[in-house]
mmCIF file with all atom_site columns, C-alpha atoms in Angstrom:
data_model
loop_
_atom_site.group_PDB
_atom_site.id
_atom_site.type_symbol
_atom_site.label_atom_id
_atom_site.label_alt_id
_atom_site.label_comp_id
_atom_site.label_asym_id
_atom_site.label_entity_id
_atom_site.label_seq_id
_atom_site.pdbx_PDB_ins_code
_atom_site.Cartn_x
_atom_site.Cartn_y
_atom_site.Cartn_z
_atom_site.occupancy
_atom_site.B_iso_or_equiv
_atom_site.pdbx_formal_charge
_atom_site.auth_seq_id
_atom_site.auth_comp_id
_atom_site.auth_asym_id
_atom_site.auth_atom_id
_atom_site.pdbx_PDB_model_num
ATOM 1   C CA . MET A 1 1   ? 194.949 234.955 262.594 1.00 0.00 ? 17  MET A CA 1
ATOM 2   C CA . THR A 1 2   ? 196.661 235.568 259.409 1.00 0.00 ? 18  THR A CA 1
ATOM 3   C CA . ARG A 1 3   ? 194.494 234.893 256.339 1.00 0.00 ? 19  ARG A CA 1
ATOM 4   C CA . VAL A 1 4   ? 195.979 233.783 253.192 1.00 0.00 ? 20  VAL A CA 1
ATOM 5   C CA . ALA A 1 5   ? 194.938 235.029 249.942 1.00 0.00 ? 21  ALA A CA 1
ATOM 6   C CA . GLN A 1 6   ? 193.253 232.667 247.793 1.00 0.00 ? 22  GLN A CA 1
ATOM 7   C CA . SER A 1 7   ? 193.904 232.686 244.187 1.00 0.00 ? 23  SER A CA 1
ATOM 8   C CA . ASP A 1 8   ? 191.789 231.863 241.131 1.00 0.00 ? 24  ASP A CA 1
ATOM 9   C CA . PRO A 1 9   ? 193.320 230.773 237.915 1.00 0.00 ? 25  PRO A CA 1
ATOM 10  C CA . ASP A 1 10  ? 189.874 231.285 236.164 1.00 0.00 ? 26  ASP A CA 1
ATOM 11  C CA . SER A 1 11  ? 189.669 235.014 237.796 1.00 0.00 ? 27  SER A CA 1
ATOM 12  C CA . LEU A 1 12  ? 193.019 235.509 236.564 1.00 0.00 ? 28  LEU A CA 1
ATOM 13  C CA . GLU A 1 13  ? 192.152 234.251 233.003 1.00 0.00 ? 29  GLU A CA 1
ATOM 14  C CA . HIS A 1 14  ? 189.193 236.492 233.063 1.00 0.00 ? 30  HIS A CA 1
ATOM 15  C CA . VAL A 1 15  ? 190.870 239.599 233.908 1.00 0.00 ? 31  VAL A CA 1
ATOM 16  C CA . ALA A 1 16  ? 193.491 238.510 231.358 1.00 0.00 ? 32  ALA A CA 1
ATOM 17  C CA . GLY A 1 17  ? 190.864 238.517 228.424 1.00 0.00 ? 33  GLY A CA 1
ATOM 18  C CA . LYS A 1 18  ? 189.813 242.383 229.828 1.00 0.00 ? 34  LYS A CA 1
ATOM 19  C CA . VAL A 1 19  ? 193.336 243.491 229.673 1.00 0.00 ? 35  VAL A CA 1
ATOM 20  C CA . GLU A 1 20  ? 193.730 242.007 225.931 1.00 0.00 ? 36  GLU A CA 1
ATOM 21  C CA . VAL A 1 21  ? 190.851 243.742 224.709 1.00 0.00 ? 37  VAL A CA 1
ATOM 22  C CA . LEU A 1 22  ? 192.675 246.975 225.799 1.00 0.00 ? 38  LEU A CA 1
ATOM 23  C CA . HIS A 1 23  ? 195.067 245.810 223.545 1.00 0.00 ? 39  HIS A CA 1
ATOM 24  C CA . ASP A 1 24  ? 192.313 246.134 220.600 1.00 0.00 ? 40  ASP A CA 1
ATOM 25  C CA . HIS A 1 25  ? 190.961 249.610 221.733 1.00 0.00 ? 41  HIS A CA 1
ATOM 26  C CA . PHE A 1 26  ? 194.550 250.868 221.676 1.00 0.00 ? 42  PHE A CA 1
ATOM 27  C CA . LYS A 1 27  ? 195.033 249.891 218.336 1.00 0.00 ? 43  LYS A CA 1
ATOM 28  C CA . ASP A 1 28  ? 191.611 251.316 217.070 1.00 0.00 ? 44  ASP A CA 1
ATOM 29  C CA . ALA A 1 29  ? 192.450 254.602 218.778 1.00 0.00 ? 45  ALA A CA 1
ATOM 30  C CA . LYS A 1 30  ? 195.577 255.013 217.325 1.00 0.00 ? 46  LYS A CA 1
ATOM 31  C CA . SER A 1 31  ? 193.962 254.193 213.905 1.00 0.00 ? 47  SER A CA 1
ATOM 32  C CA . LYS A 1 32  ? 191.793 257.077 214.153 1.00 0.00 ? 48  LYS A CA 1
ATOM 33  C CA . MET A 1 33  ? 194.194 259.562 214.875 1.00 0.00 ? 49  MET A CA 1
ATOM 34  C CA . THR A 1 34  ? 195.263 260.058 211.229 1.00 0.00 ? 50  THR A CA 1
ATOM 35  C CA . GLY A 1 35  ? 196.401 263.645 211.702 1.00 0.00 ? 51  GLY A CA 1
ATOM 36  C CA . ILE A 1 36  ? 195.741 265.638 207.900 1.00 0.00 ? 52  ILE A CA 1
ATOM 37  C CA . ALA A 1 37  ? 195.054 263.916 204.815 1.00 0.00 ? 53  ALA A CA 1
ATOM 38  C CA . GLY A 1 38  ? 194.802 265.771 201.792 1.00 0.00 ? 54  GLY A CA 1
ATOM 39  C CA . GLN A 1 39  ? 194.357 269.604 201.005 1.00 0.00 ? 55  GLN A CA 1
ATOM 40  C CA . ASN A 1 40  ? 196.039 271.647 204.101 1.00 0.00 ? 56  ASN A CA 1
ATOM 41  C CA . PRO A 1 41  ? 192.959 272.742 206.090 1.00 0.00 ? 57  PRO A CA 1
ATOM 42  C CA . PHE A 1 42  ? 194.579 276.149 207.196 1.00 0.00 ? 58  PHE A CA 1
ATOM 43  C CA . GLY A 1 43  ? 195.079 277.306 203.547 1.00 0.00 ? 59  GLY A CA 1
ATOM 44  C CA . ASP A 1 44  ? 197.937 279.344 202.223 1.00 0.00 ? 60  ASP A CA 1
ATOM 45  C CA . ILE A 1 45  ? 198.436 281.315 205.139 1.00 0.00 ? 61  ILE A CA 1
ATOM 46  C CA . ARG A 1 46  ? 201.311 284.081 204.796 1.00 0.00 ? 62  ARG A CA 1
ATOM 47  C CA . HIS A 1 47  ? 203.610 285.364 207.456 1.00 0.00 ? 63  HIS A CA 1
ATOM 48  C CA . PRO A 1 48  ? 202.549 288.866 208.582 1.00 0.00 ? 64  PRO A CA 1
ATOM 49  C CA . ASP A 1 49  ? 205.687 290.539 207.945 1.00 0.00 ? 65  ASP A CA 1
ATOM 50  C CA . ASN A 1 50  ? 205.612 288.814 204.231 1.00 0.00 ? 66  ASN A CA 1
ATOM 51  C CA . ARG A 1 51  ? 208.955 286.941 204.890 1.00 0.00 ? 67  ARG A CA 1
ATOM 52  C CA . PRO A 1 52  ? 209.995 285.030 201.685 1.00 0.00 ? 68  PRO A CA 1
ATOM 53  C CA . GLY A 1 53  ? 209.677 281.011 202.155 1.00 0.00 ? 69  GLY A CA 1
ATOM 54  C CA . GLU A 1 54  ? 207.685 281.334 205.123 1.00 0.00 ? 70  GLU A CA 1
ATOM 55  C CA . HIS A 1 55  ? 204.254 279.394 205.636 1.00 0.00 ? 71  HIS A CA 1
ATOM 56  C CA . PRO A 1 56  ? 202.507 279.228 209.028 1.00 0.00 ? 72  PRO A CA 1
ATOM 57  C CA . SER A 1 57  ? 200.203 276.954 207.687 1.00 0.00 ? 73  SER A CA 1
ATOM 58  C CA . GLU A 1 58  ? 202.842 274.690 206.446 1.00 0.00 ? 74  GLU A CA 1
ATOM 59  C CA . ALA A 1 59  ? 204.431 274.531 209.832 1.00 0.00 ? 75  ALA A CA 1
ATOM 60  C CA . ALA A 1 60  ? 201.018 274.061 211.449 1.00 0.00 ? 76  ALA A CA 1
ATOM 61  C CA . VAL A 1 61  ? 200.437 270.580 209.463 1.00 0.00 ? 77  VAL A CA 1
ATOM 62  C CA . THR A 1 62  ? 203.966 269.750 210.152 1.00 0.00 ? 78  THR A CA 1
ATOM 63  C CA . THR A 1 63  ? 203.537 270.147 213.784 1.00 0.00 ? 79  THR A CA 1
ATOM 64  C CA . LEU A 1 64  ? 200.516 268.242 213.925 1.00 0.00 ? 80  LEU A CA 1
ATOM 65  C CA . HIS A 1 65  ? 201.999 265.458 211.779 1.00 0.00 ? 81  HIS A CA 1
ATOM 66  C CA . SER A 1 66  ? 204.693 265.174 214.332 1.00 0.00 ? 82  SER A CA 1
ATOM 67  C CA . PHE A 1 67  ? 202.084 265.176 217.073 1.00 0.00 ? 83  PHE A CA 1
ATOM 68  C CA . ARG A 1 68  ? 200.081 262.247 215.632 1.00 0.00 ? 84  ARG A CA 1
ATOM 69  C CA . ASP A 1 69  ? 203.437 260.372 214.902 1.00 0.00 ? 85  ASP A CA 1
ATOM 70  C CA . ARG A 1 70  ? 204.176 260.699 218.741 1.00 0.00 ? 86  ARG A CA 1
ATOM 71  C CA . MET A 1 71  ? 200.811 259.744 219.620 1.00 0.00 ? 87  MET A CA 1
ATOM 72  C CA . HIS A 1 72  ? 200.905 256.879 217.775 1.00 0.00 ? 88  HIS A CA 1
ATOM 73  C CA . GLY A 1 73  ? 204.352 255.662 219.359 1.00 0.00 ? 89  GLY A CA 1
ATOM 74  C CA . GLN A 1 74  ? 202.331 256.003 222.740 1.00 0.00 ? 90  GLN A CA 1
ATOM 75  C CA . PHE A 1 75  ? 199.495 253.910 221.631 1.00 0.00 ? 91  PHE A CA 1
ATOM 76  C CA . ASP A 1 76  ? 201.917 251.316 220.042 1.00 0.00 ? 92  ASP A CA 1
ATOM 77  C CA . ALA A 1 77  ? 203.372 251.237 223.636 1.00 0.00 ? 93  ALA A CA 1
ATOM 78  C CA . ALA A 1 78  ? 200.060 250.934 225.823 1.00 0.00 ? 94  ALA A CA 1
ATOM 79  C CA . ALA A 1 79  ? 198.830 248.209 223.372 1.00 0.00 ? 95  ALA A CA 1
ATOM 80  C CA . GLU A 1 80  ? 202.081 246.335 223.832 1.00 0.00 ? 96  GLU A CA 1
ATOM 81  C CA . LEU A 1 81  ? 202.107 246.707 227.794 1.00 0.00 ? 97  LEU A CA 1
ATOM 82  C CA . MET A 1 82  ? 198.363 245.300 227.644 1.00 0.00 ? 98  MET A CA 1
ATOM 83  C CA . LYS A 1 83  ? 199.348 242.663 225.499 1.00 0.00 ? 99  LYS A CA 1
ATOM 84  C CA . SER A 1 84  ? 202.282 241.370 227.718 1.00 0.00 ? 100 SER A CA 1
ATOM 85  C CA . THR A 1 85  ? 200.474 242.126 230.862 1.00 0.00 ? 101 THR A CA 1
ATOM 86  C CA . GLY A 1 86  ? 197.673 239.795 229.465 1.00 0.00 ? 102 GLY A CA 1
ATOM 87  C CA . GLY A 1 87  ? 200.247 237.033 228.782 1.00 0.00 ? 103 GLY A CA 1
ATOM 88  C CA . ALA A 1 88  ? 201.610 237.679 232.485 1.00 0.00 ? 104 ALA A CA 1
ATOM 89  C CA . LEU A 1 89  ? 198.365 236.970 233.844 1.00 0.00 ? 105 LEU A CA 1
ATOM 90  C CA . ARG A 1 90  ? 197.476 233.628 231.663 1.00 0.00 ? 106 ARG A CA 1
ATOM 91  C CA . GLU A 1 91  ? 201.104 232.859 232.836 1.00 0.00 ? 107 GLU A CA 1
ATOM 92  C CA . ALA A 1 92  ? 200.583 233.105 236.429 1.00 0.00 ? 108 ALA A CA 1
ATOM 93  C CA . ALA A 1 93  ? 197.027 231.386 236.084 1.00 0.00 ? 109 ALA A CA 1
ATOM 94  C CA . ARG A 1 94  ? 198.524 228.512 234.389 1.00 0.00 ? 110 ARG A CA 1
ATOM 95  C CA . ALA A 1 95  ? 201.354 228.330 236.794 1.00 0.00 ? 111 ALA A CA 1
ATOM 96  C CA . LEU A 1 96  ? 198.593 228.302 239.748 1.00 0.00 ? 112 LEU A CA 1
ATOM 97  C CA . ARG A 1 97  ? 196.941 224.993 237.861 1.00 0.00 ? 113 ARG A CA 1
ATOM 98  C CA . GLU A 1 98  ? 200.061 223.331 237.697 1.00 0.00 ? 114 GLU A CA 1
ATOM 99  C CA . THR A 1 99  ? 201.082 224.088 241.421 1.00 0.00 ? 115 THR A CA 1
ATOM 100 C CA . GLU A 1 100 ? 196.989 222.933 242.485 1.00 0.00 ? 116 GLU A CA 1
ATOM 101 C CA . GLU A 1 101 ? 197.794 219.867 240.476 1.00 0.00 ? 117 GLU A CA 1
ATOM 102 C CA . ALA A 1 102 ? 201.257 218.885 241.829 1.00 0.00 ? 118 ALA A CA 1
ATOM 103 C CA . ALA A 1 103 ? 200.245 219.442 245.345 1.00 0.00 ? 119 ALA A CA 1
ATOM 104 C CA . LYS A 1 104 ? 197.271 217.238 245.458 1.00 0.00 ? 120 LYS A CA 1
ATOM 105 C CA . ASP A 1 105 ? 199.700 214.269 244.208 1.00 0.00 ? 121 ASP A CA 1
ATOM 106 C CA . SER A 1 106 ? 202.185 214.847 246.714 1.00 0.00 ? 122 SER A CA 1
ATOM 107 C CA . LEU A 1 107 ? 200.237 215.946 249.874 1.00 0.00 ? 123 LEU A CA 1
ATOM 108 C CA . THR A 1 108 ? 200.546 213.058 252.475 1.00 0.00 ? 124 THR A CA 1
ATOM 109 C CA . VAL A 1 109 ? 199.007 213.313 255.819 1.00 0.00 ? 125 VAL A CA 1
ATOM 110 C CA . LYS A 1 110 ? 200.826 211.486 258.661 1.00 0.00 ? 126 LYS A CA 1
ATOM 111 C CA . ASP A 1 111 ? 198.553 211.998 261.438 1.00 0.00 ? 127 ASP A CA 1
ATOM 112 C CA . ASP A 1 112 ? 194.971 213.022 262.121 1.00 0.00 ? 128 ASP A CA 1
ATOM 113 C CA . SER A 1 113 ? 196.037 216.917 262.615 1.00 0.00 ? 129 SER A CA 1
ATOM 114 C CA . LEU A 1 114 ? 194.767 218.078 259.170 1.00 0.00 ? 130 LEU A CA 1
ATOM 115 C CA . GLN A 1 115 ? 191.027 217.389 258.465 1.00 0.00 ? 131 GLN A CA 1
ATOM 116 C CA . VAL A 1 116 ? 190.276 218.338 255.079 1.00 0.00 ? 132 VAL A CA 1
#
């Protein structure tokens, strides 16, 4: 006996809401990743060989800013994915409701073989 999966539009919308909350969590997490603000916390570190113009502390700050920028891009991508997934779930719930309504209006029983 084959079992047909049941789809529940209310459950889909509930899950959509949960997924859309993840969008907000990603945005919040992104805002907390600030990198270095203000004075360089690494201080004025000079290269051990006293190479003119090279400051390892400035390179560390630049690297951290680059890392922050790339992570912000990842958080943005994840947030947009959650937003679009929530929208797709809501659209699926809407389609299920419309299909159920259409089926109610167009179902015709020609004999007693279907007992509801």
